[in-house]
Every structure is written in C-alpha cells, then in structure tokens.
Amino acid sequence: MSAEYPATLEAWGYSPGWHARFLEAAVAGSLPGRVIRDHRGYLRVRTTTGERIATLAGRLKHQAQQATELPAVGDFVVVREAHETGHEIGRGVIHKVLPRLTAFRRKAAGHQTEEQVVAANIDTVFVVCGLDSDYSPRRVERYLILARESGARAVVLLNKADKNERADAALAEVTALAGNVPVHLIAAKPRIGLDALAPYLTPRATLAFLGSSGAGKSTLINRLLGEERQATQEVREIDSKGRHTTTERQMFQLAGGALAIDTPGMRELQLWTRPEEIAGGFADIEALAGDCRFRDCTHEREPACAVRHAVESGALLAERWEHYLKLRGEASAVAAQREVKTRLEKKAADKMIARAVKKHAPRR
C-alpha cells in the first residue's frame, strides 16, 4: 500500500478527502478504487492501475450485517489486486467499502423487508419523467421523497417535451409540487433544452439518472456522452411503455468530465423512509397543518382542520392530498416491518450468544 495521493483516480471523483478515508481503512497491498458497474454479481472497479473485475472478500461478505453494507455503483472501496493470468482485464478483491457521503435508497422490490442502495456518493439526482402518456406527477412526488433523503441535490427533468402539447402546463404542475427543487423541460432525442443541464455537469461531479422504464434516461445519457453507447428502444405509442433497455447500473464519463450513473427503469419504487420524513416532500401540506386547531391533528376527522378545508375549497388538490395519505400509510407499514425485523434479528443474535456462552462455560 502506498500513501501517495493517486491523482490518476481524480477523474472518477477521487479527492484528498476520499484518500484520507482510504488510508484509515487500507489493508496491506491495497489500492483505492471506485465501483463503476454492477454486472450480474461481478463488480467493475476503476483503480489507479486501470479497470478491474472484482469479487468480494469473504470477511466483507461475512461481516456485512445488511446487503446495503456491500458495495454499490458509486462506492469508493479498498481493493487488492488478484494476480491471475489469461484474462483480458485485471482481477481484484474488494476488502472494504468506504463510508458513503450520500446514497439513493429504496425498499427492495418484492415482499422482503430489505433496503437497496441504487447509487452511492452522488452529487445530483436527476429524476427523469417522460411527458408522454406515462406522465405521472404522483410518481415524481415519490421519487423526490427518496431523492431528498439521499443527501444529494435533486433535479427534475421533464423529458419528451416535444411529444406533449401541454408541456408548459406539466412544467407548472411539477414546479408547484417540487418546492425548491429545480425543474427543467427537455427533449433528449432532438436535443432540446439540454443547455439547462450545463451547471450540473461539472468535472468529476457524480450524477444519477433515475426514472421509470421508457422515460428516456439512456437516450439522454447518449446525448451527453456525444455517442450512442447506451442501447435504447422505442416505447409503444399506445401506452408509452418501454422495455428495460438498461439492465444493470453503470457509471460513464461524460464529455465534459462529469460522471453519470445510468440505472434500470424501476417498475416499483417502494419507500424506505419513516412517516415523519414524508412531510419533507409536501411543504404545502405542512404549511397548512400549522393552521389546524389541534397541534396533533391527523387531518382526517378533527374539527377545524385547515388541510381538509383546503381540499374542500379546492386550494389543495384532492389527488395530492390522497397521495400524501397513501405515502404516509406506506411509510408507516415499512417502519413497522423494520421494527419487527430488528426485534427478530436481535432475538436470533441473543440466542447465538447464549449458545456460545453455554458451549464455552467451564464444567463443574
């Protein structure tokens, strides 16, 4: 292991701060690296000696309490080179994941109570929404809740503006619900509005592009790359649905030096947040709640409820209010599941400790 700062890794977001963290976690013979691709169980890592296909050290897999403690695209890691011959690309073994500064997380798809890290150490989350028949402001609200919790800056991109005669109305609608989050109207395929993204595309900044299948994420990244590197497919005209042309998460260097993480379209985006944190995405509702008669008003049956009055008078869209209740209920259910899981894990750990103590207790 060398303590010398590896300037060659700076193009992939490495900095003196990350180097200090690496030196604290380094093991003998290790190098710093960044995960740039998750490929069917194998990870591609950019290191000071080039790109490597990396596997996980047994100790890392064994010590990880949750799947989220294992490396994801965007993570900075401690890697040891594996000296194998006969391979076109070098091999490596990941021993540690450096502590993340930001991460976009969601509840893993399915019924298991598991958290999934979609992208790590990102500076800006681009929520990409297509303005075709798949347009949904409610989906944007859901993405923004998780984007805010990631710790990264959130930006909404309303793509395919050339396919919607009411694009300006959609822009006004999403701007109203997004609060202080910037919203931009673009059309990636004909390169309309892309100049508005320039302030975010600074060298070494890490950007994550998130959205449903068919929103145009890969087309947008191709335009920013200046070449057709990501496979794309046309969506069906009848319902604007598209296939998941991106099947794995990976990071690209854009022409200006920014780093873009493309992600597969998400059929379901389940929240991994607590009920009280939902409010951050509904500042208008929280402002109204301050005028309710009761401080602990649930806005459901209490008298003199300012929120319900706003809905009844048309000042607050009933659809937005209903979605707020839905998300709050979903977050409450997830929080309960997490609590049960924590109790069960603690119970199992206590049993394991008790068995170990009994096994090693001196015999009388």
PDB file of N, CA and C in Angstrom, residues 306-316:
ATOM      1  N   ALA A 306     -57.340  22.659   8.885  1.00  0.00           N
ATOM      2  CA  ALA A 306     -57.021  23.559   7.775  1.00  0.00           C
ATOM      3  C   ALA A 306     -56.698  22.791   6.499  1.00  0.00           C
ATOM      4  N   VAL A 307     -56.147  21.601   6.649  1.00  0.00           N
ATOM      5  CA  VAL A 307     -55.780  20.806   5.466  1.00  0.00           C
ATOM      6  C   VAL A 307     -57.038  20.326   4.749  1.00  0.00           C
ATOM      7  N   ARG A 308     -57.982  19.743   5.510  1.00  0.00           N
ATOM      8  CA  ARG A 308     -59.224  19.276   4.895  1.00  0.00           C
ATOM      9  C   ARG A 308     -60.014  20.443   4.296  1.00  0.00           C
ATOM     10  N   HIS A 309     -59.984  21.578   4.983  1.00  0.00           N
ATOM     11  CA  HIS A 309     -60.682  22.760   4.455  1.00  0.00           C
ATOM     12  C   HIS A 309     -60.077  23.180   3.108  1.00  0.00           C
ATOM     13  N   ALA A 310     -58.751  23.106   2.989  1.00  0.00           N
ATOM     14  CA  ALA A 310     -58.082  23.469   1.733  1.00  0.00           C
ATOM     15  C   ALA A 310     -58.477  22.525   0.611  1.00  0.00           C
ATOM     16  N   VAL A 311     -58.639  21.241   0.951  1.00  0.00           N
ATOM     17  CA  VAL A 311     -59.069  20.266  -0.055  1.00  0.00           C
ATOM     18  C   VAL A 311     -60.500  20.552  -0.492  1.00  0.00           C
ATOM     19  N   GLU A 312     -61.366  20.806   0.480  1.00  0.00           N
ATOM     20  CA  GLU A 312     -62.783  21.061   0.175  1.00  0.00           C
ATOM     21  C   GLU A 312     -62.984  22.346  -0.634  1.00  0.00           C
ATOM     22  N   SER A 313     -62.125  23.329  -0.407  1.00  0.00           N
ATOM     23  CA  SER A 313     -62.265  24.605  -1.117  1.00  0.00           C
ATOM     24  C   SER A 313     -61.560  24.600  -2.466  1.00  0.00           C
ATOM     25  N   GLY A 314     -60.768  23.554  -2.713  1.00  0.00           N
ATOM     26  CA  GLY A 314     -60.049  23.474  -3.975  1.00  0.00           C
ATOM     27  C   GLY A 314     -58.671  24.117  -3.934  1.00  0.00           C
ATOM     28  N   ALA A 315     -58.264  24.662  -2.784  1.00  0.00           N
ATOM     29  CA  ALA A 315     -56.941  25.279  -2.656  1.00  0.00           C
ATOM     30  C   ALA A 315     -55.838  24.229  -2.677  1.00  0.00           C
ATOM     31  N   LEU A 316     -56.168  22.998  -2.273  1.00  0.00           N
ATOM     32  CA  LEU A 316     -55.230  21.876  -2.305  1.00  0.00           C
ATOM     33  C   LEU A 316     -55.854  20.763  -3.137  1.00  0.00           C
TER      34      LEU A 316
END
